């Protein structure tokens, strides 16, 4: 391979400045180089970096690339080294035909700033083709009276090589009648002429056979040969004569096959067979033979192949007329091909970027070139894109355009653009080409996550199971990819006393909230906290939402009886005079419920009674009253079981046992012994049984000591003559011990003392003295007389 740079002066000048961002487009002068045809692919042509005086890696940094006029990649630019290399074997004959010199035109495109450097590459010919004659044998008829020195033009050989490698000489085998003379034409083509050296005598020799050899100028030279068969004719002294030496005509390139092109005509003054004329192409190239056809009798030239103005703009057709006597003459027909608008504009992309980052300033997306192979108005083009898109076209040098953004783009408004570049020529009819470019807008993290609500209210019923899903929060991010992936978290509370981490947790991926522990409405009725949503962008963006958790009450607390106490060492006995009127207040059952709402609404009912119908319980306030007048037949000892029930679902309840003693004016001398009372009582409440069993071992000794102490006191007070009986004062008990109002309602603070004597056969006595019972009633949601709640217990001393 041989490559060199033709010496020339190279100048650079800035051709166009149009980008607001400081991007410059510049064109520089021609660079002329050469390469020998048929060199191997990858052969070195020139180092562009050194030739353009660019630094190392500058071509790579500026994205240098090679663009050819024929849109074929004949050359390859190594941006790392700056070497311009051949990308294929170059065949000069295919590229340029017989045209010499054979020149190829390229452009070196560079970005940042944009610059175009134009290159002319000459493909030098090598002698790789031998001369070839179209016919292997040529018949030449010569009259026997032809004068010495007469020359006969022979058909030349064809050689695809050019220049010195083309045909340079013709020779003929040695003989005594003819020799070869070389003549030239205006196009620089040489023709062989056969010159007669001696007079012919048909009677002595009727024909000759000569070998014509064509030699090119290569080293070593190549040759081709054809046989010249010479036939000696009788005298024919008039050759055909054309009416015109040169015919000129025009033909549009869109002419159909079979169209009439031109007609030639020749006449001959001879007569007979010597006046019969036939027409044929003379010295015609293969292109002419395949494109045109001539009628040998009429001289009409007919089109046999479609014309293409872009390939061949004109044809020169050589025609000869031969009469019957072998005499001939020649003329030329010039066919001018007229251009029609049969080529749509071409759009050639030089560089393309399909992605642009949102919020970026004006950015170049594509560099392309417009080309139309037509000429005149048919080759003028107009390029445009739709007006509603945020893009614009910037014209550059040599029909180059730059597609760039007109403003910063917003991916959330539109993430993809389809841009149609339309190129229209100015011909008639107009032809257009459309090229679609899809531009994707890349996302940046410019949107914080947004919760669907600014605050959330969640309900959870108390006594929930741990890890219960109690609700969800949700946030969306209009960004894409990792910028739209949301992570949820619990934010620290300003109040450090609330253990948020032990109450709730959140799934960071989907925002589901879970209760970690079982919540108790009575301990914590509501709490609130903040949830954060953070995307995975860089830098990350976040937002907050308030979550309020309300604990719903469950009926998990049974009513608790405050009065009368059920765990006392001795049952509490209520005294009722037999003279009490109906509606007399015997006592009041006081109970509370730790729940709320309807779960704490208490109702009372009499479950069991010794004398059904004697007593009644008010359902709303727990007051126990007489339902009728007492009679002598009523048992003095009455046992009542009162059920206290809440309004929950399902309802919970508790029961309390009341001991009522019917007395005549509070003068009855004894109360039933506690053992008998306990024996008559219904089965104890389970809680009471548990407490009694737990305290039995501790209090048994204490109770025994108290009983002994009471017995000793009673015996001392009655004396030895009482026979174990305690004197009972006549009449009613003193008024300062028992206070009964006229309506039969006991006061809330009272004090009394009772002396009880056991029945026959018993010597047990008890003296009960209440210690200032202080009762405070509280009724959430009701009147004070309907559902009193006692917060202070009632205590008793045993004397």
Short mmCIF file of C-alpha atoms in Angstrom, two decimals, residues 256-669:
data_model
loop_
_atom_site.label_atom_id
_atom_site.label_comp_id
_atom_site.label_asym_id
_atom_site.label_seq_id
_atom_site.Cartn_x
_atom_site.Cartn_y
_atom_site.Cartn_z
CA UNK A 256 -39.90 4.47 -21.02
CA UNK A 257 -38.08 1.60 -22.64
CA UNK A 258 -38.72 1.53 -26.41
CA UNK A 259 -38.86 5.31 -26.71
CA UNK A 260 -37.59 6.85 -29.96
CA UNK A 261 -34.34 8.77 -29.46
CA UNK A 262 -33.12 9.81 -32.92
CA UNK A 263 -32.77 8.67 -36.54
CA UNK A 264 -29.72 8.92 -38.77
CA UNK A 265 -29.72 8.78 -42.55
CA UNK A 266 -27.02 8.26 -45.18
CA UNK A 267 -27.08 8.12 -49.00
CA UNK A 268 -24.86 6.34 -51.59
CA UNK A 269 -24.37 7.50 -55.21
CA UNK A 270 -23.69 3.97 -56.33
CA UNK A 271 -26.30 1.66 -57.53
CA UNK A 272 -27.19 -1.90 -57.00
CA UNK A 273 -25.65 -3.77 -54.17
CA UNK A 274 -23.09 -1.03 -53.69
CA UNK A 275 -25.91 1.33 -52.78
CA UNK A 276 -27.45 -0.91 -50.09
CA UNK A 277 -26.67 0.78 -46.75
CA UNK A 278 -26.77 -0.77 -43.30
CA UNK A 279 -26.36 1.11 -40.00
CA UNK A 280 -24.55 -0.06 -36.91
CA UNK A 281 -22.86 1.28 -33.79
CA UNK A 282 -19.18 1.94 -34.23
CA UNK A 283 -16.65 1.92 -31.39
CA UNK A 284 -19.52 1.71 -28.86
CA UNK A 285 -18.94 1.05 -25.19
CA UNK A 286 -20.79 -1.64 -23.33
CA UNK A 287 -22.91 1.05 -21.67
CA UNK A 288 -24.14 2.34 -25.05
CA UNK A 289 -24.78 -1.13 -26.40
CA UNK A 290 -26.95 -2.01 -23.38
CA UNK A 291 -28.78 1.34 -23.31
CA UNK A 292 -29.58 1.91 -27.01
CA UNK A 293 -30.50 -0.10 -30.10
CA UNK A 294 -30.22 0.97 -33.75
CA UNK A 295 -32.34 -0.37 -36.55
CA UNK A 296 -29.79 -1.48 -39.22
CA UNK A 297 -32.17 -0.64 -42.08
CA UNK A 298 -33.85 2.57 -40.95
CA UNK A 299 -31.20 4.11 -38.75
CA UNK A 300 -33.68 4.67 -35.87
CA UNK A 301 -32.15 4.69 -32.41
CA UNK A 302 -34.42 3.15 -29.75
CA UNK A 303 -34.08 3.21 -25.92
CA UNK A 304 -33.65 -0.27 -24.52
CA UNK A 305 -32.77 0.62 -20.91
CA UNK A 306 -34.04 3.33 -18.55
CA UNK A 307 -31.92 6.46 -18.40
CA UNK A 308 -30.63 7.88 -15.12
CA UNK A 309 -29.50 11.48 -15.13
CA UNK A 310 -27.72 11.00 -11.82
CA UNK A 311 -25.47 8.31 -13.38
CA UNK A 312 -24.93 9.54 -16.93
CA UNK A 313 -25.87 13.02 -18.07
CA UNK A 314 -25.08 12.59 -21.79
CA UNK A 315 -24.15 9.97 -24.39
CA UNK A 316 -22.02 10.15 -27.54
CA UNK A 317 -23.07 7.44 -29.99
CA UNK A 318 -20.83 6.71 -33.02
CA UNK A 319 -22.71 5.26 -35.99
CA UNK A 320 -21.35 3.97 -39.24
CA UNK A 321 -23.14 3.37 -42.51
CA UNK A 322 -21.79 0.60 -44.79
CA UNK A 323 -22.91 0.11 -48.35
CA UNK A 324 -23.07 -3.15 -50.21
CA UNK A 325 -19.65 -2.60 -51.65
CA UNK A 326 -18.09 -2.31 -48.17
CA UNK A 327 -17.57 1.44 -48.21
CA UNK A 328 -18.55 3.22 -45.03
CA UNK A 329 -18.88 6.59 -43.38
CA UNK A 330 -19.45 7.68 -39.81
CA UNK A 331 -21.42 10.22 -37.79
CA UNK A 332 -22.02 10.98 -34.11
CA UNK A 333 -25.26 11.33 -32.14
CA UNK A 334 -25.16 13.39 -28.93
CA UNK A 335 -27.96 12.43 -26.51
CA UNK A 336 -28.50 14.86 -23.61
CA UNK A 337 -30.34 13.33 -20.65
CA UNK A 338 -32.83 15.73 -19.08
CA UNK A 339 -33.23 15.62 -15.31
CA UNK A 340 -36.62 14.86 -13.74
CA UNK A 341 -37.52 14.98 -10.07
CA UNK A 342 -37.27 11.24 -9.51
CA UNK A 343 -35.09 11.21 -6.42
CA UNK A 344 -36.46 12.01 -2.99
CA UNK A 345 -34.14 13.90 -0.64
CA UNK A 346 -31.86 11.75 1.51
CA UNK A 347 -31.33 12.36 5.21
CA UNK A 348 -28.02 10.97 6.45
CA UNK A 349 -27.54 10.82 10.23
CA UNK A 350 -23.98 11.58 11.30
CA UNK A 351 -24.49 11.45 15.08
CA UNK A 352 -27.54 10.73 17.22
CA UNK A 353 -28.36 10.74 20.93
CA UNK A 354 -31.78 9.39 21.90
CA UNK A 355 -31.59 10.40 25.56
CA UNK A 356 -31.63 13.80 27.22
CA UNK A 357 -31.62 14.52 30.95
CA UNK A 358 -34.58 16.55 32.16
CA UNK A 359 -33.93 20.10 33.38
CA UNK A 360 -30.84 20.24 31.13
CA UNK A 361 -30.13 23.40 29.12
CA UNK A 362 -30.12 23.43 25.33
CA UNK A 363 -28.65 20.11 24.17
CA UNK A 364 -27.66 18.88 20.69
CA UNK A 365 -29.37 15.58 19.92
CA UNK A 366 -28.58 14.81 16.28
CA UNK A 367 -26.33 15.98 13.44
CA UNK A 368 -27.49 15.04 9.96
CA UNK A 369 -26.93 15.99 6.33
CA UNK A 370 -29.45 16.49 3.52
CA UNK A 371 -28.64 15.25 0.01
CA UNK A 372 -30.69 15.25 -3.21
CA UNK A 373 -29.21 13.62 -6.31
CA UNK A 374 -31.38 15.70 -8.64
CA UNK A 375 -30.20 19.03 -10.05
CA UNK A 376 -31.53 22.54 -10.27
CA UNK A 377 -34.82 23.14 -8.47
CA UNK A 378 -35.23 19.40 -8.19
CA UNK A 379 -32.16 19.28 -5.96
CA UNK A 380 -33.05 22.22 -3.66
CA UNK A 381 -34.41 21.08 -0.27
CA UNK A 382 -36.30 22.47 2.72
CA UNK A 383 -36.00 20.82 6.15
CA UNK A 384 -38.38 21.30 9.11
CA UNK A 385 -39.89 19.65 12.21
CA UNK A 386 -43.36 20.13 13.85
CA UNK A 387 -43.81 23.51 15.56
CA UNK A 388 -45.44 22.22 18.77
CA UNK A 389 -42.36 20.32 19.95
CA UNK A 390 -39.73 21.91 22.24
CA UNK A 391 -36.98 21.29 19.67
CA UNK A 392 -35.43 23.31 16.86
CA UNK A 393 -33.26 22.78 13.80
CA UNK A 394 -30.07 24.77 13.36
CA UNK A 395 -28.61 24.88 9.81
CA UNK A 396 -24.88 24.37 9.44
CA UNK A 397 -22.40 24.26 6.55
CA UNK A 398 -22.74 22.07 3.47
CA UNK A 399 -26.36 21.05 4.09
CA UNK A 400 -25.68 19.92 7.67
CA UNK A 401 -28.30 20.47 10.35
CA UNK A 402 -28.31 20.12 14.12
CA UNK A 403 -31.40 18.99 16.04
CA UNK A 404 -31.36 20.38 19.57
CA UNK A 405 -33.64 21.09 22.52
CA UNK A 406 -35.18 24.54 22.64
CA UNK A 407 -35.73 24.57 26.42
CA UNK A 408 -35.27 22.43 29.51
CA UNK A 409 -37.52 19.36 29.40
CA UNK A 410 -39.68 17.99 32.21
CA UNK A 411 -39.94 14.19 32.29
CA UNK A 412 -43.01 14.27 34.54
CA UNK A 413 -44.83 16.35 31.92
CA UNK A 414 -43.73 14.17 28.99
CA UNK A 415 -41.20 11.35 29.11
CA UNK A 416 -40.93 10.59 25.39
CA UNK A 417 -40.98 12.61 22.19
CA UNK A 418 -41.40 11.36 18.65
CA UNK A 419 -39.81 13.88 16.30
CA UNK A 420 -40.51 13.67 12.58
CA UNK A 421 -37.91 15.43 10.45
CA UNK A 422 -39.41 16.23 7.05
CA UNK A 423 -37.25 17.10 4.05
CA UNK A 424 -38.96 18.35 0.85
CA UNK A 425 -37.34 19.26 -2.47
CA UNK A 426 -38.51 22.10 -4.74
CA UNK A 427 -39.17 19.95 -7.80
CA UNK A 428 -42.46 19.27 -9.57
CA UNK A 429 -44.01 17.24 -8.15
CA UNK A 430 -42.37 17.76 -4.80
CA UNK A 431 -40.82 14.72 -3.19
CA UNK A 432 -40.27 14.42 0.53
CA UNK A 433 -38.50 12.19 3.01
CA UNK A 434 -39.46 11.73 6.64
CA UNK A 435 -37.22 10.44 9.41
CA UNK A 436 -38.52 9.67 12.88
CA UNK A 437 -36.38 10.13 15.97
CA UNK A 438 -37.53 9.00 19.41
CA UNK A 439 -36.10 11.03 22.28
CA UNK A 440 -36.38 9.68 25.83
CA UNK A 441 -36.17 12.14 28.72
CA UNK A 442 -34.08 10.76 31.58
CA UNK A 443 -35.35 11.32 35.09
CA UNK A 444 -33.71 13.37 37.85
CA UNK A 445 -34.92 13.31 41.43
CA UNK A 446 -36.86 16.58 41.46
CA UNK A 447 -40.11 15.41 43.09
CA UNK A 448 -40.53 14.42 46.73
CA UNK A 449 -42.92 11.60 47.67
CA UNK A 450 -46.46 12.81 48.32
CA UNK A 451 -48.79 11.09 50.79
CA UNK A 452 -52.35 10.43 49.66
CA UNK A 453 -53.51 12.12 52.90
CA UNK A 454 -51.91 14.68 55.15
CA UNK A 455 -53.14 12.76 58.19
CA UNK A 456 -54.46 9.27 58.81
CA UNK A 457 -56.82 8.10 61.58
CA UNK A 458 -56.64 4.41 62.41
CA UNK A 459 -58.86 2.41 64.80
CA UNK A 460 -57.72 -0.68 66.65
CA UNK A 461 -59.70 -2.64 69.21
CA UNK A 462 -57.98 -3.24 72.51
CA UNK A 463 -56.60 -6.66 73.41
CA UNK A 464 -55.47 -7.06 69.84
CA UNK A 465 -53.07 -9.83 68.93
CA UNK A 466 -49.42 -8.75 68.54
CA UNK A 467 -48.25 -7.96 64.98
CA UNK A 468 -51.82 -7.05 63.97
CA UNK A 469 -52.10 -5.04 60.75
CA UNK A 470 -53.92 -1.89 61.83
CA UNK A 471 -53.75 0.15 58.62
CA UNK A 472 -51.54 1.56 55.90
CA UNK A 473 -50.12 4.81 54.66
CA UNK A 474 -49.33 5.41 51.03
CA UNK A 475 -47.15 7.91 49.19
CA UNK A 476 -46.47 8.27 45.48
CA UNK A 477 -43.53 9.78 43.64
CA UNK A 478 -43.93 11.11 40.10
CA UNK A 479 -40.27 10.42 39.33
CA UNK A 480 -39.11 7.17 37.77
CA UNK A 481 -36.81 4.27 38.63
CA UNK A 482 -34.97 4.51 41.92
CA UNK A 483 -36.12 8.13 42.24
CA UNK A 484 -39.71 6.84 42.57
CA UNK A 485 -39.01 3.96 44.97
CA UNK A 486 -40.45 5.03 48.33
CA UNK A 487 -39.28 3.81 51.74
CA UNK A 488 -41.44 4.38 54.82
CA UNK A 489 -40.19 4.96 58.37
CA UNK A 490 -41.42 6.05 61.78
CA UNK A 491 -40.18 9.49 62.82
CA UNK A 492 -39.00 10.13 66.40
CA UNK A 493 -41.60 11.56 68.76
CA UNK A 494 -41.02 14.85 70.53
CA UNK A 495 -42.32 13.17 73.69
CA UNK A 496 -39.67 10.64 74.80
CA UNK A 497 -42.03 9.12 77.40
CA UNK A 498 -44.18 7.38 74.78
CA UNK A 499 -42.41 4.15 73.74
CA UNK A 500 -43.40 4.35 70.07
CA UNK A 501 -40.92 1.67 69.01
CA UNK A 502 -42.65 -0.86 71.28
CA UNK A 503 -46.16 0.09 70.17
CA UNK A 504 -46.13 0.10 66.37
CA UNK A 505 -43.89 -0.77 63.46
CA UNK A 506 -44.08 0.01 59.74
CA UNK A 507 -43.17 -2.04 56.69
CA UNK A 508 -40.59 0.14 54.88
CA UNK A 509 -41.64 -1.19 51.48
CA UNK A 510 -45.44 -0.84 51.46
CA UNK A 511 -46.31 1.42 54.42
CA UNK A 512 -48.31 -1.23 56.33
CA UNK A 513 -48.59 -0.42 60.06
CA UNK A 514 -48.61 -3.14 62.71
CA UNK A 515 -49.37 -3.07 66.44
CA UNK A 516 -46.46 -4.72 68.21
CA UNK A 517 -48.19 -5.28 71.56
CA UNK A 518 -51.67 -5.84 72.82
CA UNK A 519 -53.17 -2.41 73.50
CA UNK A 520 -55.24 -1.64 76.61
CA UNK A 521 -57.94 0.98 76.24
CA UNK A 522 -57.95 1.59 79.98
CA UNK A 523 -54.21 2.38 79.91
CA UNK A 524 -53.82 4.16 76.54
CA UNK A 525 -56.81 5.44 74.62
CA UNK A 526 -55.05 7.27 71.74
CA UNK A 527 -51.62 8.22 70.51
CA UNK A 528 -50.20 9.82 67.38
CA UNK A 529 -46.92 9.86 65.53
CA UNK A 530 -45.44 10.93 62.22
CA UNK A 531 -44.48 8.72 59.30
CA UNK A 532 -41.81 9.68 56.79
CA UNK A 533 -41.65 8.67 53.11
CA UNK A 534 -38.20 8.91 51.48
CA UNK A 535 -37.30 8.12 47.88
CA UNK A 536 -34.05 6.50 46.78
CA UNK A 537 -32.82 9.34 44.62
CA UNK A 538 -29.59 11.21 45.08
CA UNK A 539 -30.04 13.41 46.97
CA UNK A 540 -33.05 11.71 48.56
CA UNK A 541 -36.29 13.68 49.02
CA UNK A 542 -38.88 13.01 51.72
CA UNK A 543 -42.24 14.07 53.13
CA UNK A 544 -44.22 13.45 56.32
CA UNK A 545 -47.75 12.53 57.35
CA UNK A 546 -49.48 12.43 60.75
CA UNK A 547 -50.95 9.13 61.93
CA UNK A 548 -53.45 9.12 64.82
CA UNK A 549 -54.27 5.73 66.40
CA UNK A 550 -57.49 5.48 68.41
CA UNK A 551 -57.94 2.46 70.69
CA UNK A 552 -61.51 1.12 70.70
CA UNK A 553 -62.82 -0.26 73.96
CA UNK A 554 -63.64 -3.95 74.32
CA UNK A 555 -65.77 -5.45 77.05
CA UNK A 556 -62.87 -7.02 78.90
CA UNK A 557 -63.68 -5.89 82.47
CA UNK A 558 -66.46 -7.46 84.47
CA UNK A 559 -68.33 -5.26 86.96
CA UNK A 560 -66.62 -4.99 90.35
CA UNK A 561 -68.73 -4.67 93.49
CA UNK A 562 -67.47 -2.05 95.88
CA UNK A 563 -70.26 -2.40 98.41
CA UNK A 564 -71.06 -4.58 100.13
CA UNK A 565 -67.62 -6.13 100.41
CA UNK A 566 -67.61 -9.82 99.64
CA UNK A 567 -64.25 -10.76 101.07
CA UNK A 568 -64.80 -9.58 104.64
CA UNK A 569 -64.24 -12.02 107.50
CA UNK A 570 -67.88 -11.77 108.42
CA UNK A 571 -70.83 -11.04 106.18
CA UNK A 572 -72.46 -7.66 106.34
CA UNK A 573 -76.02 -7.90 107.63
CA UNK A 574 -78.58 -5.24 106.83
CA UNK A 575 -81.33 -4.61 109.44
CA UNK A 576 -84.89 -3.95 108.31
CA UNK A 577 -87.69 -3.17 110.78
CA UNK A 578 -90.78 -5.21 110.28
CA UNK A 579 -92.79 -2.04 110.30
CA UNK A 580 -91.03 -0.76 107.18
CA UNK A 581 -93.30 0.55 104.47
CA UNK A 582 -93.10 -0.71 100.84
CA UNK A 583 -90.21 1.02 99.08
CA UNK A 584 -88.11 1.10 102.22
CA UNK A 585 -84.41 1.43 101.28
CA UNK A 586 -82.64 -1.60 102.65
CA UNK A 587 -79.19 -0.94 101.13
CA UNK A 588 -77.52 0.07 97.90
CA UNK A 589 -75.27 -2.19 95.84
CA UNK A 590 -72.36 -0.16 94.53
CA UNK A 591 -70.32 -1.49 91.54
CA UNK A 592 -67.92 -0.08 88.97
CA UNK A 593 -66.73 -1.23 85.50
CA UNK A 594 -63.27 -0.43 84.12
CA UNK A 595 -64.59 -0.28 80.53
CA UNK A 596 -66.08 2.72 78.78
CA UNK A 597 -69.23 3.60 76.90
CA UNK A 598 -71.95 1.03 76.84
CA UNK A 599 -69.49 -1.56 78.12
CA UNK A 600 -69.60 0.33 81.45
CA UNK A 601 -73.40 0.77 81.61
CA UNK A 602 -74.44 -1.37 84.61
CA UNK A 603 -77.81 -2.85 85.39
CA UNK A 604 -78.90 -4.60 88.55
CA UNK A 605 -81.38 -7.42 89.08
CA UNK A 606 -82.41 -9.67 91.92
CA UNK A 607 -81.19 -13.12 91.06
CA UNK A 608 -82.26 -15.09 94.17
CA UNK A 609 -84.20 -14.30 97.34
CA UNK A 610 -85.36 -16.21 100.41
CA UNK A 611 -88.82 -14.68 100.07
CA UNK A 612 -89.54 -13.94 96.40
CA UNK A 613 -91.53 -10.75 96.04
CA UNK A 614 -90.46 -9.32 99.40
CA UNK A 615 -87.57 -7.25 98.05
CA UNK A 616 -86.80 -5.58 94.73
CA UNK A 617 -83.70 -4.08 93.14
CA UNK A 618 -83.79 -0.93 91.06
CA UNK A 619 -82.15 -1.81 87.74
CA UNK A 620 -80.31 1.49 87.22
CA UNK A 621 -78.93 2.41 90.64
CA UNK A 622 -78.71 -0.88 92.58
CA UNK A 623 -80.98 0.23 95.43
CA UNK A 624 -82.54 -2.69 97.32
CA UNK A 625 -86.02 -1.78 98.62
CA UNK A 626 -88.92 -3.60 100.14
CA UNK A 627 -91.61 -4.49 97.66
CA UNK A 628 -94.47 -5.01 100.15
CA UNK A 629 -95.31 -4.85 103.83
CA UNK A 630 -93.52 -7.31 106.05
CA UNK A 631 -95.54 -9.87 107.96
CA UNK A 632 -94.93 -12.13 110.92
CA UNK A 633 -94.73 -15.07 108.59
CA UNK A 634 -91.70 -13.71 106.81
CA UNK A 635 -88.49 -15.41 107.95
CA UNK A 636 -86.33 -13.14 110.09
CA UNK A 637 -83.25 -13.97 108.07
CA UNK A 638 -83.33 -13.14 104.38
CA UNK A 639 -80.60 -13.91 101.85
CA UNK A 640 -80.56 -11.95 98.57
CA UNK A 641 -78.31 -12.56 95.54
CA UNK A 642 -78.02 -9.44 93.31
CA UNK A 643 -76.61 -9.75 89.77
CA UNK A 644 -74.66 -6.79 88.37
CA UNK A 645 -74.35 -6.93 84.53
CA UNK A 646 -72.75 -4.52 82.05
CA UNK A 647 -74.08 -3.67 78.59
CA UNK A 648 -71.13 -5.09 76.58
CA UNK A 649 -71.22 -7.70 73.87
CA UNK A 650 -71.05 -10.32 75.22
CA UNK A 651 -72.13 -8.91 78.59
CA UNK A 652 -70.05 -9.59 81.71
CA UNK A 653 -71.51 -9.82 85.21
CA UNK A 654 -70.79 -10.18 88.91
CA UNK A 655 -73.01 -11.20 91.82
CA UNK A 656 -73.19 -10.08 95.42
CA UNK A 657 -74.93 -11.77 98.36
CA UNK A 658 -76.86 -9.61 100.83
CA UNK A 659 -77.89 -10.77 104.33
CA UNK A 660 -80.97 -9.02 105.63
CA UNK A 661 -82.25 -9.39 109.20
CA UNK A 662 -85.89 -8.53 109.91
CA UNK A 663 -86.20 -7.02 113.38
CA UNK A 664 -89.07 -5.65 115.42
CA UNK A 665 -88.14 -2.06 116.01
CA UNK A 666 -84.46 -3.01 116.07
CA UNK A 667 -85.03 -4.85 119.38
CA UNK A 668 -84.48 -8.44 118.29
CA UNK A 669 -81.78 -9.81 120.63
#
